[in-house]
Amino acid sequence: MKREELMQYILGFVLITFIIGSVIGKHIPQDASYHDFADDCTHYSIPNFWNVISNIPFILCGLLFFVSTKNKNYFFNLIRKLMGIGFITTGIGSGFYHWSPNNYTLVWDRIPMTIVFVSFFHLLIHQKVSENIAKNSLIPSLLLGILSVVYWIYTEHTGIGDLRFYIIIQFYPLVATFIILAFSWKTIKGRFWIFSAFIFYIFAKFFETQLDEFLFNTLHFSGHTIKHLFAAAAGISLYYWVKKTTND
C-alpha cells in the first residue's frame, strides 16, 4: 500500500470514528461558564471593551486575502475569498459576541470560524490528498459546518443543548491536519507558515484557558484579549501559507 493511500484510509477511519462517537454519544450542552471572562470592564460606553476591540486584527487579516494576487485556478481564488470572508466576519461576529456574551450571540462567532476551518482544511486536502475530493466536498462541508452551529443553538433553545456535530466540524479538521502533516511534512508547500499558525494557535488557547483571570488580576489586561491577538497572528500565517500555496 502506498503512503498516500494509507493516509487516506487513516483519514477516513478517523472521520468515521468521529461520526460514530457523536451519534452514540450523549448530548453536549454549552457550558454556561464559557461566557464568563475575567475582563468585563466598560470603556467609552463599550462593554467588555478590550475583548471587543481586540477583534479588529481579524478584520485586517481577512482584508489581506482580498489584496493577494489572483490565480487562474477558480478553486484557489474561491478558497482565498472564503478565508477572507471568514476572518472578516470572525472579527465582526466575535466583537458582537463579546459585546454581550451569551449563546445566541456566540452563533455569530462560531459560523465565521467554521468557514475559516473548513476552507483551510480543503486547501490542504487539495494539496496533499485529492484535488477532486477537495473541490467536490468544499461547499457541502461549509453547509454542514453552518448547519452544525444552527443545530446547536436550536437544541440550546429547546433546553437540551448539543454540541456534538459542531465538535466534529471543529476538531476533525484539526486532527486530520496533523495526520496529513505527519505523512507529508517534507513536501508541504509553505510548511513554515503552517507551523507558525499552529504555534500561534497553541499560544492563543493557552492564554485563553490558563491565563485569562491571572493576567487580568495582575496586569489588568486579560488572557482572552491576548488570545485574540495570537489567533489573528495565526490567521496572518495562514494568509502567507495560502499565498505560497496558490502562487507557486
PDB file of C-alpha atoms in Angstrom:
ATOM      1  CA  MET A   1       0.000   0.000   0.000  1.00  0.00           C
ATOM      2  CA  LYS A   2       1.340   3.403  -0.954  1.00  0.00           C
ATOM      3  CA  ARG A   3       1.956   6.064   1.673  1.00  0.00           C
ATOM      4  CA  GLU A   4      -0.742   8.328   0.197  1.00  0.00           C
ATOM      5  CA  GLU A   5      -3.321   5.533   0.192  1.00  0.00           C
ATOM      6  CA  LEU A   6      -2.551   4.685   3.818  1.00  0.00           C
ATOM      7  CA  MET A   7      -3.030   8.339   4.763  1.00  0.00           C
ATOM      8  CA  GLN A   8      -6.427   8.417   3.031  1.00  0.00           C
ATOM      9  CA  TYR A   9      -7.548   5.260   4.846  1.00  0.00           C
ATOM     10  CA  ILE A  10      -6.480   6.714   8.198  1.00  0.00           C
ATOM     11  CA  LEU A  11      -8.284   9.990   7.477  1.00  0.00           C
ATOM     12  CA  GLY A  12     -11.430   8.074   6.561  1.00  0.00           C
ATOM     13  CA  PHE A  13     -11.197   5.877   9.652  1.00  0.00           C
ATOM     14  CA  VAL A  14     -10.780   8.886  11.940  1.00  0.00           C
ATOM     15  CA  LEU A  15     -13.766  10.627  10.326  1.00  0.00           C
ATOM     16  CA  ILE A  16     -15.959   7.541  10.751  1.00  0.00           C
ATOM     17  CA  THR A  17     -14.820   7.282  14.372  1.00  0.00           C
ATOM     18  CA  PHE A  18     -15.780  10.912  14.990  1.00  0.00           C
ATOM     19  CA  ILE A  19     -19.195  10.384  13.414  1.00  0.00           C
ATOM     20  CA  ILE A  20     -19.951   7.143  15.283  1.00  0.00           C
ATOM     21  CA  GLY A  21     -18.787   8.658  18.562  1.00  0.00           C
ATOM     22  CA  SER A  22     -21.067  11.640  18.038  1.00  0.00           C
ATOM     23  CA  VAL A  23     -24.085   9.558  17.069  1.00  0.00           C
ATOM     24  CA  ILE A  24     -23.885   7.173  20.017  1.00  0.00           C
ATOM     25  CA  GLY A  25     -22.601   9.756  22.499  1.00  0.00           C
ATOM     26  CA  LYS A  26     -24.649  11.854  24.882  1.00  0.00           C
ATOM     27  CA  HIS A  27     -25.747  15.407  24.190  1.00  0.00           C
ATOM     28  CA  ILE A  28     -23.067  18.002  24.958  1.00  0.00           C
ATOM     29  CA  PRO A  29     -24.598  21.313  26.108  1.00  0.00           C
ATOM     30  CA  GLN A  30     -22.697  24.578  26.109  1.00  0.00           C
ATOM     31  CA  ASP A  31     -21.074  25.192  29.497  1.00  0.00           C
ATOM     32  CA  ALA A  32     -22.545  28.443  30.847  1.00  0.00           C
ATOM     33  CA  SER A  33     -19.182  29.370  32.385  1.00  0.00           C
ATOM     34  CA  TYR A  34     -17.803  29.687  28.838  1.00  0.00           C
ATOM     35  CA  HIS A  35     -19.245  33.211  28.756  1.00  0.00           C
ATOM     36  CA  ASP A  36     -17.536  34.311  31.975  1.00  0.00           C
ATOM     37  CA  PHE A  37     -14.488  36.371  31.057  1.00  0.00           C
ATOM     38  CA  ALA A  38     -12.144  37.994  33.542  1.00  0.00           C
ATOM     39  CA  ASP A  39     -12.216  41.412  31.869  1.00  0.00           C
ATOM     40  CA  ASP A  40     -15.741  42.818  31.815  1.00  0.00           C
ATOM     41  CA  CYS A  41     -14.752  46.482  32.078  1.00  0.00           C
ATOM     42  CA  THR A  42     -16.601  49.139  30.119  1.00  0.00           C
ATOM     43  CA  HIS A  43     -14.667  51.933  28.399  1.00  0.00           C
ATOM     44  CA  TYR A  44     -16.028  54.625  26.096  1.00  0.00           C
ATOM     45  CA  SER A  45     -19.505  53.129  26.584  1.00  0.00           C
ATOM     46  CA  ILE A  46     -18.337  49.820  25.096  1.00  0.00           C
ATOM     47  CA  PRO A  47     -18.922  46.832  27.421  1.00  0.00           C
ATOM     48  CA  ASN A  48     -16.094  44.291  27.663  1.00  0.00           C
ATOM     49  CA  PHE A  49     -14.026  46.878  25.806  1.00  0.00           C
ATOM     50  CA  TRP A  50     -10.724  45.089  25.264  1.00  0.00           C
ATOM     51  CA  ASN A  51     -12.315  41.753  24.356  1.00  0.00           C
ATOM     52  CA  VAL A  52     -14.429  43.604  21.785  1.00  0.00           C
ATOM     53  CA  ILE A  53     -11.851  45.788  20.060  1.00  0.00           C
ATOM     54  CA  SER A  54      -9.123  43.124  20.103  1.00  0.00           C
ATOM     55  CA  ASN A  55     -11.089  41.510  17.263  1.00  0.00           C
ATOM     56  CA  ILE A  56     -10.091  44.285  14.837  1.00  0.00           C
ATOM     57  CA  PRO A  57      -6.901  42.388  13.775  1.00  0.00           C
ATOM     58  CA  PHE A  58      -9.132  39.581  12.449  1.00  0.00           C
ATOM     59  CA  ILE A  59     -10.777  42.047  10.087  1.00  0.00           C
ATOM     60  CA  LEU A  60      -7.406  43.369   8.921  1.00  0.00           C
ATOM     61  CA  CYS A  61      -6.211  39.789   8.424  1.00  0.00           C
ATOM     62  CA  GLY A  62      -9.274  38.992   6.316  1.00  0.00           C
ATOM     63  CA  LEU A  63      -8.678  42.018   4.093  1.00  0.00           C
ATOM     64  CA  LEU A  64      -5.229  40.639   3.222  1.00  0.00           C
ATOM     65  CA  PHE A  65      -6.849  37.736   1.397  1.00  0.00           C
ATOM     66  CA  PHE A  66      -8.554  40.163  -0.974  1.00  0.00           C
ATOM     67  CA  VAL A  67      -5.411  42.076  -1.921  1.00  0.00           C
ATOM     68  CA  SER A  68      -3.475  38.926  -2.892  1.00  0.00           C
ATOM     69  CA  THR A  69      -2.530  38.297  -6.488  1.00  0.00           C
ATOM     70  CA  LYS A  70      -5.298  36.358  -8.158  1.00  0.00           C
ATOM     71  CA  ASN A  71      -4.697  32.877  -9.529  1.00  0.00           C
ATOM     72  CA  LYS A  72      -6.159  31.439 -12.726  1.00  0.00           C
ATOM     73  CA  ASN A  73      -7.375  28.442 -10.718  1.00  0.00           C
ATOM     74  CA  TYR A  74     -11.001  29.030  -9.702  1.00  0.00           C
ATOM     75  CA  PHE A  75     -10.715  26.795  -6.631  1.00  0.00           C
ATOM     76  CA  PHE A  76      -7.717  28.709  -5.264  1.00  0.00           C
ATOM     77  CA  ASN A  77      -9.474  32.051  -5.721  1.00  0.00           C
ATOM     78  CA  LEU A  78     -12.599  30.680  -4.040  1.00  0.00           C
ATOM     79  CA  ILE A  79     -10.588  29.489  -1.029  1.00  0.00           C
ATOM     80  CA  ARG A  80      -8.916  32.884  -0.699  1.00  0.00           C
ATOM     81  CA  LYS A  81     -12.237  34.692  -0.783  1.00  0.00           C
ATOM     82  CA  LEU A  82     -13.830  32.287   1.681  1.00  0.00           C
ATOM     83  CA  MET A  83     -10.957  32.647   4.140  1.00  0.00           C
ATOM     84  CA  GLY A  84     -11.032  36.413   3.736  1.00  0.00           C
ATOM     85  CA  ILE A  85     -14.768  36.470   4.373  1.00  0.00           C
ATOM     86  CA  GLY A  86     -14.287  34.063   7.272  1.00  0.00           C
ATOM     87  CA  PHE A  87     -11.719  36.215   9.052  1.00  0.00           C
ATOM     88  CA  ILE A  88     -13.559  39.491   8.435  1.00  0.00           C
ATOM     89  CA  THR A  89     -16.832  38.078   9.732  1.00  0.00           C
ATOM     90  CA  THR A  90     -14.992  36.427  12.629  1.00  0.00           C
ATOM     91  CA  GLY A  91     -13.774  39.861  13.686  1.00  0.00           C
ATOM     92  CA  ILE A  92     -17.266  41.309  13.403  1.00  0.00           C
ATOM     93  CA  GLY A  93     -19.049  38.294  14.888  1.00  0.00           C
ATOM     94  CA  SER A  94     -16.623  37.852  17.775  1.00  0.00           C
ATOM     95  CA  GLY A  95     -16.848  41.563  18.576  1.00  0.00           C
ATOM     96  CA  PHE A  96     -20.634  41.286  18.575  1.00  0.00           C
ATOM     97  CA  TYR A  97     -20.437  38.237  20.844  1.00  0.00           C
ATOM     98  CA  HIS A  98     -18.070  39.855  23.334  1.00  0.00           C
ATOM     99  CA  TRP A  99     -20.253  42.952  23.487  1.00  0.00           C
ATOM    100  CA  SER A 100     -22.908  40.742  25.097  1.00  0.00           C
ATOM    101  CA  PRO A 101     -21.633  37.187  25.718  1.00  0.00           C
ATOM    102  CA  ASN A 102     -24.386  34.565  25.534  1.00  0.00           C
ATOM    103  CA  ASN A 103     -25.284  31.513  23.477  1.00  0.00           C
ATOM    104  CA  TYR A 104     -27.238  33.463  20.878  1.00  0.00           C
ATOM    105  CA  THR A 105     -24.509  35.993  20.128  1.00  0.00           C
ATOM    106  CA  LEU A 106     -21.964  33.148  20.131  1.00  0.00           C
ATOM    107  CA  VAL A 107     -23.618  31.847  16.956  1.00  0.00           C
ATOM    108  CA  TRP A 108     -22.183  34.820  15.033  1.00  0.00           C
ATOM    109  CA  ASP A 109     -18.709  33.981  16.303  1.00  0.00           C
ATOM    110  CA  ARG A 110     -18.845  30.271  15.528  1.00  0.00           C
ATOM    111  CA  ILE A 111     -20.245  30.370  11.987  1.00  0.00           C
ATOM    112  CA  PRO A 112     -17.386  32.548  10.631  1.00  0.00           C
ATOM    113  CA  MET A 113     -14.757  30.422  12.401  1.00  0.00           C
ATOM    114  CA  THR A 114     -16.306  27.359  10.770  1.00  0.00           C
ATOM    115  CA  ILE A 115     -15.817  28.982   7.353  1.00  0.00           C
ATOM    116  CA  VAL A 116     -12.123  29.541   8.143  1.00  0.00           C
ATOM    117  CA  PHE A 117     -11.533  25.988   9.436  1.00  0.00           C
ATOM    118  CA  VAL A 118     -13.298  24.307   6.520  1.00  0.00           C
ATOM    119  CA  SER A 119     -11.639  26.475   3.850  1.00  0.00           C
ATOM    120  CA  PHE A 120      -8.141  25.990   5.246  1.00  0.00           C
ATOM    121  CA  PHE A 121      -8.652  22.243   5.553  1.00  0.00           C
ATOM    122  CA  HIS A 122      -9.905  21.862   1.998  1.00  0.00           C
ATOM    123  CA  LEU A 123      -6.924  23.705   0.561  1.00  0.00           C
ATOM    124  CA  LEU A 124      -4.693  21.291   2.464  1.00  0.00           C
ATOM    125  CA  ILE A 125      -6.717  18.351   1.118  1.00  0.00           C
ATOM    126  CA  HIS A 126      -6.357  19.800  -2.396  1.00  0.00           C
ATOM    127  CA  GLN A 127      -2.592  19.997  -1.960  1.00  0.00           C
ATOM    128  CA  LYS A 128      -1.841  16.642  -0.343  1.00  0.00           C
ATOM    129  CA  VAL A 129      -4.830  14.271  -0.521  1.00  0.00           C
ATOM    130  CA  SER A 130      -7.078  14.682  -3.565  1.00  0.00           C
ATOM    131  CA  GLU A 131      -7.960  17.653  -5.742  1.00  0.00           C
ATOM    132  CA  ASN A 132     -11.336  16.120  -6.653  1.00  0.00           C
ATOM    133  CA  ILE A 133     -12.271  15.409  -3.024  1.00  0.00           C
ATOM    134  CA  ALA A 134     -11.348  18.977  -2.080  1.00  0.00           C
ATOM    135  CA  LYS A 135     -13.359  20.542  -4.888  1.00  0.00           C
ATOM    136  CA  ASN A 136     -16.411  18.299  -4.526  1.00  0.00           C
ATOM    137  CA  SER A 137     -16.665  18.435  -0.738  1.00  0.00           C
ATOM    138  CA  LEU A 138     -15.922  22.122  -0.081  1.00  0.00           C
ATOM    139  CA  ILE A 139     -19.447  23.543  -0.423  1.00  0.00           C
ATOM    140  CA  PRO A 140     -21.193  20.556   1.286  1.00  0.00           C
ATOM    141  CA  SER A 141     -18.693  20.815   4.170  1.00  0.00           C
ATOM    142  CA  LEU A 142     -19.322  24.550   4.534  1.00  0.00           C
ATOM    143  CA  LEU A 143     -23.091  23.955   4.625  1.00  0.00           C
ATOM    144  CA  LEU A 144     -22.703  21.149   7.168  1.00  0.00           C
ATOM    145  CA  GLY A 145     -20.483  23.384   9.291  1.00  0.00           C
ATOM    146  CA  ILE A 146     -23.045  26.175   9.323  1.00  0.00           C
ATOM    147  CA  LEU A 147     -25.853  23.693   9.992  1.00  0.00           C
ATOM    148  CA  SER A 148     -23.926  22.240  12.939  1.00  0.00           C
ATOM    149  CA  VAL A 149     -23.993  25.678  14.583  1.00  0.00           C
ATOM    150  CA  VAL A 150     -27.670  26.152  13.713  1.00  0.00           C
ATOM    151  CA  TYR A 151     -28.441  22.708  15.155  1.00  0.00           C
ATOM    152  CA  TRP A 152     -26.530  23.517  18.350  1.00  0.00           C
ATOM    153  CA  ILE A 153     -28.346  26.799  19.019  1.00  0.00           C
ATOM    154  CA  TYR A 154     -31.688  25.186  18.192  1.00  0.00           C
ATOM    155  CA  THR A 155     -31.047  22.467  20.778  1.00  0.00           C
ATOM    156  CA  GLU A 156     -29.985  25.087  23.317  1.00  0.00           C
ATOM    157  CA  HIS A 157     -33.270  26.897  22.650  1.00  0.00           C
ATOM    158  CA  THR A 158     -35.224  23.695  23.280  1.00  0.00           C
ATOM    159  CA  GLY A 159     -33.396  23.162  26.573  1.00  0.00           C
ATOM    160  CA  ILE A 160     -31.235  20.211  25.534  1.00  0.00           C
ATOM    161  CA  GLY A 161     -28.055  21.681  24.126  1.00  0.00           C
ATOM    162  CA  ASP A 162     -25.968  19.560  21.776  1.00  0.00           C
ATOM    163  CA  LEU A 163     -22.511  20.496  20.502  1.00  0.00           C
ATOM    164  CA  ARG A 164     -21.606  17.051  19.155  1.00  0.00           C
ATOM    165  CA  PHE A 165     -21.819  17.850  15.448  1.00  0.00           C
ATOM    166  CA  TYR A 166     -20.133  21.229  15.818  1.00  0.00           C
ATOM    167  CA  ILE A 167     -17.283  19.441  17.592  1.00  0.00           C
ATOM    168  CA  ILE A 168     -16.814  17.228  14.515  1.00  0.00           C
ATOM    169  CA  ILE A 169     -16.580  20.277  12.253  1.00  0.00           C
ATOM    170  CA  GLN A 170     -14.119  21.998  14.572  1.00  0.00           C
ATOM    171  CA  PHE A 171     -11.887  19.158  15.715  1.00  0.00           C
ATOM    172  CA  TYR A 172     -11.824  16.647  12.852  1.00  0.00           C
ATOM    173  CA  PRO A 173     -10.015  19.094  10.533  1.00  0.00           C
ATOM    174  CA  LEU A 174      -7.518  19.760  13.332  1.00  0.00           C
ATOM    175  CA  VAL A 175      -6.789  16.058  13.894  1.00  0.00           C
ATOM    176  CA  ALA A 176      -6.776  15.347  10.156  1.00  0.00           C
ATOM    177  CA  THR A 177      -4.361  18.223   9.567  1.00  0.00           C
ATOM    178  CA  PHE A 178      -1.854  16.654  11.986  1.00  0.00           C
ATOM    179  CA  ILE A 179      -2.219  13.346  10.148  1.00  0.00           C
ATOM    180  CA  ILE A 180      -1.635  14.972   6.748  1.00  0.00           C
ATOM    181  CA  LEU A 181       1.361  16.884   8.061  1.00  0.00           C
ATOM    182  CA  ALA A 182       2.829  13.726   9.598  1.00  0.00           C
ATOM    183  CA  PHE A 183       2.638  11.927   6.261  1.00  0.00           C
ATOM    184  CA  SER A 184       3.622  14.831   4.014  1.00  0.00           C
ATOM    185  CA  TRP A 185       5.669  17.320   6.018  1.00  0.00           C
ATOM    186  CA  LYS A 186       8.685  17.383   3.707  1.00  0.00           C
ATOM    187  CA  THR A 187       6.573  18.026   0.609  1.00  0.00           C
ATOM    188  CA  ILE A 188       4.051  20.537   2.001  1.00  0.00           C
ATOM    189  CA  LYS A 189       4.319  23.930   0.337  1.00  0.00           C
ATOM    190  CA  GLY A 190       4.799  26.775   2.786  1.00  0.00           C
ATOM    191  CA  ARG A 191       5.080  24.420   5.751  1.00  0.00           C
ATOM    192  CA  PHE A 192       6.854  27.121   7.796  1.00  0.00           C
ATOM    193  CA  TRP A 193       3.662  29.181   7.751  1.00  0.00           C
ATOM    194  CA  ILE A 194       1.501  26.231   8.793  1.00  0.00           C
ATOM    195  CA  PHE A 195       3.889  25.557  11.667  1.00  0.00           C
ATOM    196  CA  SER A 196       3.762  29.228  12.653  1.00  0.00           C
ATOM    197  CA  ALA A 197      -0.035  29.201  12.578  1.00  0.00           C
ATOM    198  CA  PHE A 198      -0.143  26.185  14.903  1.00  0.00           C
ATOM    199  CA  ILE A 199       2.322  27.767  17.336  1.00  0.00           C
ATOM    200  CA  PHE A 200       0.275  30.965  17.478  1.00  0.00           C
ATOM    201  CA  TYR A 201      -2.917  28.915  17.887  1.00  0.00           C
ATOM    202  CA  ILE A 202      -1.431  26.955  20.800  1.00  0.00           C
ATOM    203  CA  PHE A 203      -0.386  30.204  22.498  1.00  0.00           C
ATOM    204  CA  ALA A 204      -3.877  31.608  21.901  1.00  0.00           C
ATOM    205  CA  LYS A 205      -5.544  28.627  23.573  1.00  0.00           C
ATOM    206  CA  PHE A 206      -3.050  28.715  26.451  1.00  0.00           C
ATOM    207  CA  PHE A 207      -3.686  32.388  27.209  1.00  0.00           C
ATOM    208  CA  GLU A 208      -7.448  31.847  26.865  1.00  0.00           C
ATOM    209  CA  THR A 209      -7.748  28.797  29.096  1.00  0.00           C
ATOM    210  CA  GLN A 210      -4.939  29.247  31.628  1.00  0.00           C
ATOM    211  CA  LEU A 211      -4.111  32.935  31.982  1.00  0.00           C
ATOM    212  CA  ASP A 212      -7.318  34.910  31.455  1.00  0.00           C
ATOM    213  CA  GLU A 213      -8.067  35.740  35.085  1.00  0.00           C
ATOM    214  CA  PHE A 214      -4.449  35.662  36.302  1.00  0.00           C
ATOM    215  CA  LEU A 215      -3.267  38.283  33.814  1.00  0.00           C
ATOM    216  CA  PHE A 216      -6.280  40.488  34.407  1.00  0.00           C
ATOM    217  CA  ASN A 217      -5.742  40.418  38.153  1.00  0.00           C
ATOM    218  CA  THR A 218      -2.037  41.196  37.818  1.00  0.00           C
ATOM    219  CA  LEU A 219      -1.814  43.384  34.702  1.00  0.00           C
ATOM    220  CA  HIS A 220      -5.467  44.431  34.162  1.00  0.00           C
ATOM    221  CA  PHE A 221      -5.138  43.027  30.633  1.00  0.00           C
ATOM    222  CA  SER A 222      -6.798  39.663  30.231  1.00  0.00           C
ATOM    223  CA  GLY A 223      -5.509  36.475  28.695  1.00  0.00           C
ATOM    224  CA  HIS A 224      -8.571  36.328  26.451  1.00  0.00           C
ATOM    225  CA  THR A 225      -7.696  39.656  24.872  1.00  0.00           C
ATOM    226  CA  ILE A 226      -4.171  38.393  24.192  1.00  0.00           C
ATOM    227  CA  LYS A 227      -5.735  35.214  22.815  1.00  0.00           C
ATOM    228  CA  HIS A 228      -7.407  37.280  20.092  1.00  0.00           C
ATOM    229  CA  LEU A 229      -4.061  38.801  19.113  1.00  0.00           C
ATOM    230  CA  PHE A 230      -2.318  35.421  18.871  1.00  0.00           C
ATOM    231  CA  ALA A 231      -5.256  33.972  16.936  1.00  0.00           C
ATOM    232  CA  ALA A 232      -5.078  36.866  14.483  1.00  0.00           C
ATOM    233  CA  ALA A 233      -1.329  36.216  14.117  1.00  0.00           C
ATOM    234  CA  ALA A 234      -2.205  32.604  13.274  1.00  0.00           C
ATOM    235  CA  GLY A 235      -4.589  33.962  10.641  1.00  0.00           C
ATOM    236  CA  ILE A 236      -1.832  36.087   9.102  1.00  0.00           C
ATOM    237  CA  SER A 237       0.405  32.998   8.980  1.00  0.00           C
ATOM    238  CA  LEU A 238      -2.387  31.163   7.155  1.00  0.00           C
ATOM    239  CA  TYR A 239      -2.622  34.069   4.718  1.00  0.00           C
ATOM    240  CA  TYR A 240       1.054  33.654   3.836  1.00  0.00           C
ATOM    241  CA  TRP A 241       0.573  29.876   3.545  1.00  0.00           C
ATOM    242  CA  VAL A 242      -2.381  30.331   1.197  1.00  0.00           C
ATOM    243  CA  LYS A 243      -0.388  32.863  -0.814  1.00  0.00           C
ATOM    244  CA  LYS A 244       2.580  30.493  -1.059  1.00  0.00           C
ATOM    245  CA  THR A 245       0.394  27.518  -1.943  1.00  0.00           C
ATOM    246  CA  THR A 246      -1.723  29.211  -4.606  1.00  0.00           C
ATOM    247  CA  ASN A 247       1.004  31.320  -6.256  1.00  0.00           C
ATOM    248  CA  ASP A 248       3.620  28.607  -6.864  1.00  0.00           C
TER     249      ASP A 248
END
